[in-house]
XYZ file of C-alpha atoms in Angstrom:
464
model
C 12.114 -6.692 -34.077
C 14.396 -3.886 -32.942
C 12.746 -0.515 -32.419
C 15.380 2.208 -32.329
C 15.015 5.649 -30.803
C 13.191 8.209 -32.807
C 15.545 10.396 -34.794
C 15.522 14.186 -34.705
C 14.275 16.280 -31.820
C 11.519 13.953 -30.617
C 12.412 11.902 -27.547
C 10.987 8.567 -26.469
C 9.798 7.856 -22.962
C 9.367 4.211 -21.989
C 7.218 3.350 -18.970
C 7.341 -0.080 -17.309
C 4.062 -0.646 -15.459
C 0.557 0.522 -16.301
C -0.961 1.275 -12.920
C -0.947 4.337 -10.649
C 2.638 5.615 -10.757
C 3.423 4.582 -14.321
C 0.345 5.933 -16.027
C 0.203 9.056 -13.836
C 3.755 9.766 -14.982
C 2.900 9.079 -18.616
C -0.240 11.239 -18.475
C 1.523 14.144 -16.782
C 4.410 13.978 -19.266
C 1.899 14.041 -22.115
C 0.208 17.144 -20.656
C 3.571 18.895 -20.671
C 4.788 17.719 -24.074
C 2.805 16.852 -27.165
C 3.384 13.832 -29.443
C 5.561 15.905 -31.765
C 8.051 16.393 -28.908
C 7.708 13.215 -26.863
C 6.768 9.689 -27.890
C 5.460 7.623 -24.967
C 5.513 3.814 -24.954
C 4.125 2.005 -21.901
C 4.194 -1.721 -21.101
C 1.719 -3.515 -18.813
C 1.801 -7.277 -18.317
C -1.734 -7.542 -16.917
C -5.213 -7.004 -18.320
C -5.963 -3.661 -16.589
C -4.496 -0.184 -16.204
C -4.886 2.721 -13.777
C -6.939 0.824 -11.227
C -7.497 0.949 -7.480
C -5.813 -2.086 -5.936
C -6.956 -0.740 -2.548
C -10.527 -1.437 -3.632
C -10.004 -5.149 -4.264
C -11.113 -6.338 -0.784
C -14.336 -4.331 -1.141
C -14.929 -5.821 -4.602
C -14.367 -9.314 -3.228
C -16.697 -8.568 -0.314
C -19.448 -7.262 -2.588
C -19.360 -3.638 -1.405
C -18.319 -2.238 -4.792
C -18.607 -3.390 -8.381
C -15.521 -4.603 -10.200
C -13.367 -4.816 -12.038
C -14.626 -1.953 -14.228
C -15.721 0.096 -11.227
C -12.142 0.137 -9.912
C -10.580 1.393 -13.156
C -9.843 5.111 -13.375
C -8.705 5.052 -17.019
C -8.838 2.261 -19.572
C -6.091 1.371 -22.081
C -8.214 2.889 -24.847
C -8.484 6.179 -22.962
C -4.716 6.304 -22.503
C -4.193 5.587 -26.199
C -6.646 8.337 -27.117
C -4.302 10.695 -25.229
C -1.331 9.780 -27.367
C 0.253 7.028 -25.253
C 1.329 3.835 -27.025
C 0.132 1.434 -24.313
C 0.934 -2.229 -24.891
C -1.098 -4.585 -22.738
C -0.196 -8.155 -21.824
C 3.417 -7.254 -22.537
C 6.081 -7.910 -19.937
C 9.449 -6.195 -19.825
C 12.041 -8.893 -19.146
C 15.289 -6.903 -19.234
C 16.602 -3.362 -18.868
C 19.818 -2.552 -20.749
C 20.962 0.604 -18.968
C 24.084 1.145 -21.077
C 22.210 0.613 -24.338
C 19.187 2.596 -23.195
C 16.710 -0.068 -24.210
C 14.306 -2.618 -22.727
C 13.417 -6.121 -23.896
C 9.690 -6.927 -23.919
C 7.708 -10.129 -24.460
C 4.151 -10.300 -25.735
C 2.561 -12.754 -23.296
C -0.062 -13.908 -25.797
C 2.133 -14.466 -28.875
C 5.484 -15.030 -27.152
C 7.174 -12.532 -29.481
C 10.137 -10.635 -27.995
C 11.656 -7.345 -29.092
C 13.838 -4.468 -27.911
C 12.582 -0.899 -27.518
C 15.043 1.953 -27.059
C 14.402 4.920 -24.820
C 15.694 8.385 -24.090
C 13.954 8.442 -20.719
C 12.757 5.502 -18.658
C 10.183 5.221 -15.862
C 10.173 2.103 -13.689
C 6.813 1.553 -11.998
C 6.796 -2.207 -11.483
C 4.862 -2.120 -8.212
C 5.040 -4.743 -5.504
C 4.390 -8.465 -5.305
C 2.536 -10.348 -2.553
C 4.825 -12.260 -0.218
C 4.368 -15.987 -0.749
C 5.879 -18.027 2.070
C 8.510 -20.544 1.069
C 6.683 -23.662 2.222
C 5.061 -26.789 0.765
C 1.738 -26.131 -0.952
C 2.057 -22.354 -1.215
C 1.182 -22.547 -4.921
C -1.715 -25.000 -4.504
C -5.069 -24.421 -6.166
C -7.194 -22.203 -3.974
C -4.267 -20.219 -2.497
C -4.400 -16.564 -3.523
C -2.315 -13.437 -3.140
C -4.174 -10.170 -3.692
C -2.266 -7.333 -5.355
C -3.681 -6.742 -8.844
C -7.133 -6.788 -10.435
C -6.118 -10.051 -12.091
C -5.490 -11.446 -8.582
C -8.872 -10.184 -7.409
C -10.662 -11.749 -10.373
C -8.895 -15.069 -9.795
C -9.994 -15.085 -6.133
C -13.594 -14.239 -7.031
C -13.613 -17.051 -9.586
C -12.366 -19.474 -6.928
C -14.998 -18.344 -4.425
C -17.715 -18.795 -7.052
C -16.729 -22.444 -7.668
C -15.743 -23.532 -4.158
C -18.321 -25.730 -2.446
C -17.083 -25.326 1.116
C -17.363 -22.141 3.162
C -14.148 -22.258 5.187
C -11.495 -19.610 4.575
C -8.091 -19.078 6.155
C -6.345 -15.730 5.901
C -2.602 -15.916 6.501
C -1.401 -12.669 8.046
C -3.205 -9.903 9.912
C -1.906 -6.672 8.425
C -4.054 -4.292 6.399
C -4.603 -6.768 3.579
C -5.294 -9.601 5.997
C -7.942 -7.823 8.086
C -9.613 -6.312 5.017
C -9.785 -9.716 3.320
C -11.133 -11.280 6.526
C -13.963 -8.751 6.411
C -14.579 -9.443 2.712
C -14.889 -13.175 3.355
C -17.162 -12.646 6.376
C -19.388 -10.564 4.104
C -19.544 -13.546 1.734
C -20.706 -15.768 4.608
C -17.458 -17.673 4.973
C -16.220 -19.131 8.233
C -12.974 -17.187 8.610
C -9.809 -18.026 10.528
C -6.892 -15.586 10.582
C -3.481 -17.099 11.314
C -1.060 -14.422 12.435
C 2.648 -14.691 13.194
C 2.551 -11.693 15.539
C 1.253 -11.428 19.080
C -1.661 -9.251 17.907
C -3.157 -8.285 14.537
C -2.052 -5.101 12.766
C 1.680 -5.045 13.410
C 1.622 -1.449 12.149
C 0.161 -0.646 15.576
C 1.690 -1.130 18.992
C 0.516 -4.425 20.557
C -1.762 -2.705 23.093
C -3.676 -1.075 20.248
C -3.561 -4.255 18.163
C -5.316 -5.987 21.059
C -8.346 -3.764 20.495
C -8.462 -4.928 16.872
C -8.128 -8.552 18.015
C -11.103 -8.251 20.354
C -13.248 -6.561 17.724
C -12.455 -9.196 15.085
C -13.399 -11.995 17.421
C -16.609 -10.111 18.192
C -17.418 -10.296 14.469
C -17.080 -14.073 14.495
C -13.540 -14.221 13.073
C -11.293 -16.820 14.716
C -7.937 -15.230 15.558
C -4.857 -17.441 15.909
C -1.891 -15.334 17.040
C 1.761 -16.256 17.622
C 1.431 -18.931 14.939
C 3.316 -19.363 11.673
C 1.881 -21.415 8.822
C 4.375 -24.169 7.953
C 2.581 -25.841 5.046
C -0.553 -25.878 2.951
C -2.191 -29.301 2.831
C -3.872 -30.415 -0.385
C -6.282 -33.086 -1.578
C -5.761 -35.550 -4.408
C -6.545 -32.900 -7.013
C -3.897 -30.517 -5.694
C -6.479 -28.202 -4.141
C -6.048 -26.712 -0.690
C -7.809 -28.522 2.153
C -6.097 -27.022 5.216
C -3.175 -24.986 6.488
C -0.852 -26.309 9.167
C 1.159 -24.626 11.911
C 3.561 -26.385 14.233
C 0.718 -27.089 16.652
C -2.492 -27.433 14.662
C -4.311 -27.725 11.346
C -7.037 -25.355 10.158
C -9.443 -26.641 7.466
C -9.696 -24.400 4.423
C -11.504 -24.373 1.109
C -9.728 -21.165 0.150
C -6.596 -19.477 1.505
C -5.775 -15.778 1.128
C -2.222 -14.582 1.737
C -2.258 -11.289 3.584
C 1.305 -11.190 4.877
C 2.344 -8.098 2.991
C 4.215 -7.224 -0.174
C 7.772 -6.664 -1.348
C 8.978 -4.170 -3.954
C 9.000 -5.781 -7.390
C 12.548 -4.822 -8.329
C 13.762 -7.983 -10.050
C 14.401 -6.086 -13.292
C 16.057 -3.174 -11.522
C 18.368 -5.411 -9.504
C 19.433 -7.334 -12.609
C 20.182 -4.010 -14.317
C 22.435 -2.917 -11.448
C 20.235 -0.081 -10.236
C 20.566 0.970 -6.563
C 18.282 -0.727 -4.030
C 17.720 0.082 -0.365
C 17.578 -2.041 2.756
C 13.961 -3.003 2.050
C 14.636 -4.008 -1.560
C 13.109 -0.909 -3.118
C 14.699 1.407 -5.655
C 16.451 4.468 -4.263
C 15.620 7.826 -5.810
C 16.360 11.489 -5.212
C 13.698 14.043 -4.299
C 12.699 14.387 -7.964
C 12.139 10.582 -8.100
C 15.172 10.040 -10.341
C 16.956 6.778 -9.677
C 20.146 7.718 -7.870
C 23.082 8.014 -10.235
C 20.931 7.841 -13.400
C 19.804 11.130 -14.921
C 17.478 9.540 -17.486
C 15.739 6.941 -15.264
C 12.905 7.643 -12.813
C 11.034 5.258 -10.500
C 7.895 5.524 -8.410
C 5.094 3.674 -6.683
C 5.353 0.467 -4.713
C 8.779 -0.422 -6.147
C 10.631 2.458 -4.427
C 11.689 3.386 -0.920
C 10.709 6.776 0.471
C 12.014 9.061 3.193
C 10.233 8.896 6.548
C 10.073 12.529 7.669
C 9.758 11.568 11.339
C 12.581 9.030 11.672
C 14.783 10.374 8.865
C 15.215 6.852 7.445
C 14.171 5.194 4.200
C 11.186 2.847 4.307
C 8.921 0.927 1.937
C 5.225 1.825 1.969
C 2.899 0.429 -0.693
C 0.030 2.902 -1.050
C -1.815 4.273 -4.053
C -1.752 7.792 -2.619
C 2.031 7.864 -2.759
C 2.149 6.195 -6.174
C -0.064 8.822 -7.781
C 1.994 11.630 -6.269
C 5.195 9.970 -7.476
C 3.743 9.780 -10.962
C 2.895 13.475 -10.986
C 6.411 14.380 -9.862
C 8.027 12.051 -12.409
C 5.856 13.230 -15.298
C 6.669 16.831 -14.479
C 10.404 16.071 -14.473
C 10.233 14.080 -17.701
C 8.325 16.949 -19.293
C 11.039 19.436 -18.404
C 9.436 20.944 -15.316
C 10.403 20.778 -11.655
C 8.695 18.931 -8.812
C 9.785 16.934 -5.773
C 8.398 14.330 -3.400
C 9.746 15.236 0.049
C 8.713 12.092 1.923
C 5.987 10.620 4.113
C 4.938 10.373 7.753
C 3.503 6.871 7.403
C -0.222 7.550 7.496
C -2.615 4.661 6.875
C -6.256 3.934 7.655
C -8.325 0.788 7.318
C -11.391 -0.933 8.707
C -12.759 -4.330 9.574
C -16.555 -4.158 9.392
C -17.468 -1.137 11.581
C -14.089 -0.897 13.355
C -11.828 1.876 12.041
C -8.045 1.556 12.432
C -5.572 4.374 11.787
C -1.962 5.270 12.422
C 0.638 7.828 11.461
C 4.237 8.440 12.458
C 6.257 6.090 14.650
C 5.314 3.148 16.840
C 7.149 2.637 20.113
C 9.589 0.151 18.570
C 10.234 2.504 15.640
C 11.181 5.306 18.016
C 13.468 3.030 20.013
C 15.151 1.752 16.860
C 16.172 5.242 15.761
C 17.307 6.254 19.250
C 14.473 8.573 20.245
C 13.390 8.858 23.875
C 9.652 9.351 24.169
C 6.578 9.406 26.339
C 3.357 7.655 25.362
C -0.214 8.269 26.493
C -3.496 6.502 25.752
C -6.927 8.073 26.220
C -10.533 6.952 25.838
C -13.023 9.350 24.296
C -16.020 9.442 21.981
C -16.585 10.363 18.353
C -19.272 12.949 19.215
C -20.459 14.815 22.266
C -21.351 12.124 24.786
C -24.994 13.255 24.979
C -25.464 13.272 21.186
C -27.066 10.145 19.633
C -24.616 7.800 17.938
C -21.540 8.730 19.958
C -19.145 5.780 19.850
C -15.995 4.978 21.858
C -12.542 5.755 20.525
C -9.039 4.989 21.778
C -6.176 7.319 20.888
C -2.515 6.607 21.597
C 0.076 9.354 21.148
C 3.890 9.393 21.276
C 5.935 12.542 21.866
C 9.668 13.135 22.154
C 10.678 13.251 25.816
C 12.653 16.506 25.932
C 11.148 18.600 23.141
C 7.536 17.438 23.115
C 7.711 16.955 19.331
C 4.874 14.739 18.121
C 6.197 11.356 17.012
C 3.145 9.241 16.254
C -0.575 8.621 16.753
C -2.697 5.467 16.617
C -6.503 5.451 16.695
C -8.963 2.563 17.008
C -12.714 3.146 17.180
C -16.001 3.172 15.354
C -17.521 5.713 12.972
C -15.583 8.963 12.914
C -12.353 7.520 14.327
C -10.224 6.711 11.289
C -9.974 10.022 9.471
C -9.088 11.865 12.666
C -5.579 10.578 12.068
C -5.257 13.272 9.408
C -5.019 15.888 12.173
C -1.921 14.114 13.442
C -0.526 13.611 9.945
C -0.604 17.359 9.302
C 0.929 18.056 12.715
C 3.732 15.552 12.048
C 4.460 17.049 8.641
C 4.638 20.504 10.200
C 6.948 19.272 12.984
C 4.544 20.438 15.675
C 4.915 19.811 19.387
C 2.060 18.312 21.363
C 1.740 21.601 23.269
C 1.218 23.524 20.054
C -1.325 20.925 18.943
C -3.538 21.669 21.942
C -4.229 25.112 20.457
C -5.350 23.820 17.054
C -8.593 25.446 15.957
C -10.496 22.315 14.932
C -14.105 22.259 13.825
C -16.622 21.583 16.590
C -20.299 20.788 16.880
C -21.883 18.057 19.031
C -22.720 15.786 16.030
C -19.033 15.725 15.043
C -16.898 15.925 18.169
C -16.780 16.529 21.900
C -15.716 20.050 22.914
C -12.178 18.687 23.203
C -11.507 16.502 20.179
C -10.044 13.088 21.156
C -6.756 13.882 19.394
C -6.423 17.091 21.408
C -7.299 15.290 24.635
C -4.372 12.951 23.911
C -2.153 15.943 23.139
C -3.026 17.582 26.481
C -2.184 14.402 28.333
C 1.079 14.106 26.400
C 1.997 17.702 27.317
C 1.569 16.894 31.004
C 3.711 13.772 30.682
C 6.481 15.608 28.759
C 6.585 18.273 31.472
C 6.664 15.630 34.165
C 9.568 13.848 32.501
């Protein structure tokens, strides 16, 4: 079947991907233009739309209900708003010159072309699966979509043993380690790096390491998994490194994601150094006036380093979708970039960062000073005050804030937002010390920990 573009004044928008960026773009475009002006066709290869992938570890761990509880808007709700949403349908080819996409119904196998006037690519990211024997064995799971989360939960429900290995110790890895601890699994985390959370400097990652071990998680650092060992039924029984084997009844891959740009690359669209699509400030694919892209499949500008980077976060994806939908609808909006803010937790330990790590600053040629301070989440005399470590980087000559990392208990993680705002505003650490932050003993010491770090950084900048 060949579906040609609608004749007359009505345009057709085609959206590839039914999660945050894609459906935010479709919904915003529909708000700006009615069905008589703009036909919207969206393709989603999975079973769910507009869901919180960030909530999957908490669903697996039993903290929240899923999958329905993680869905912001169902396919039926999108259709009620005038969007022709086709589930379980995978786009297999983009014909840029012909302005059309080829789609395959995954249930019937039927294939057809759909033409477009405007195209949105929101294909997301895919979990990194190491190229090694046994990576596709039964019981080995990546976690990126609700379908992935459901598959893992099904495995956990039918697995007799209680031994789990998490490969990788980034955000996904530590969150999945917590989820499995909550399900009473014996958890081992095998990590290629010297410390968990490579998004932190190693000295701050060490604090995470110690806390995870305190929770009963076995940490194996400086170790790369070389193979997954299986039993006679093809089910995982262990993972192996060069030096050891670690028994496993289930394996979760938490070694990160890559932009899913297979379609875009085949269509000749521009990709960056990290494999993500390159766009302008309006989220248009560079060199293509009628194609937009957003979400985990694109690269974004780091406002601190001035370089492109790939960050897979739902916050960015939803903002991209709003910008894209506005542009498709004839309005004007831009996405200026990011400062690299992220926050996570493992049980009661909160982990946050924004801006540059030491190695990031060195890579882009910045000279810097770094300071680390110990403080508390509340006034020291107030019940419930808990320790907090704050690390801050500032440019050597100017004192411009470059990055902040925070590890602590309750009240630590969201303090990173102070630094995120300061980074976005281009503030110096000296100017930060004058910030008029909220204070009361139940919430903060008289000098907030972030400001204590800023004061120490000011002294070090002056000394340098």
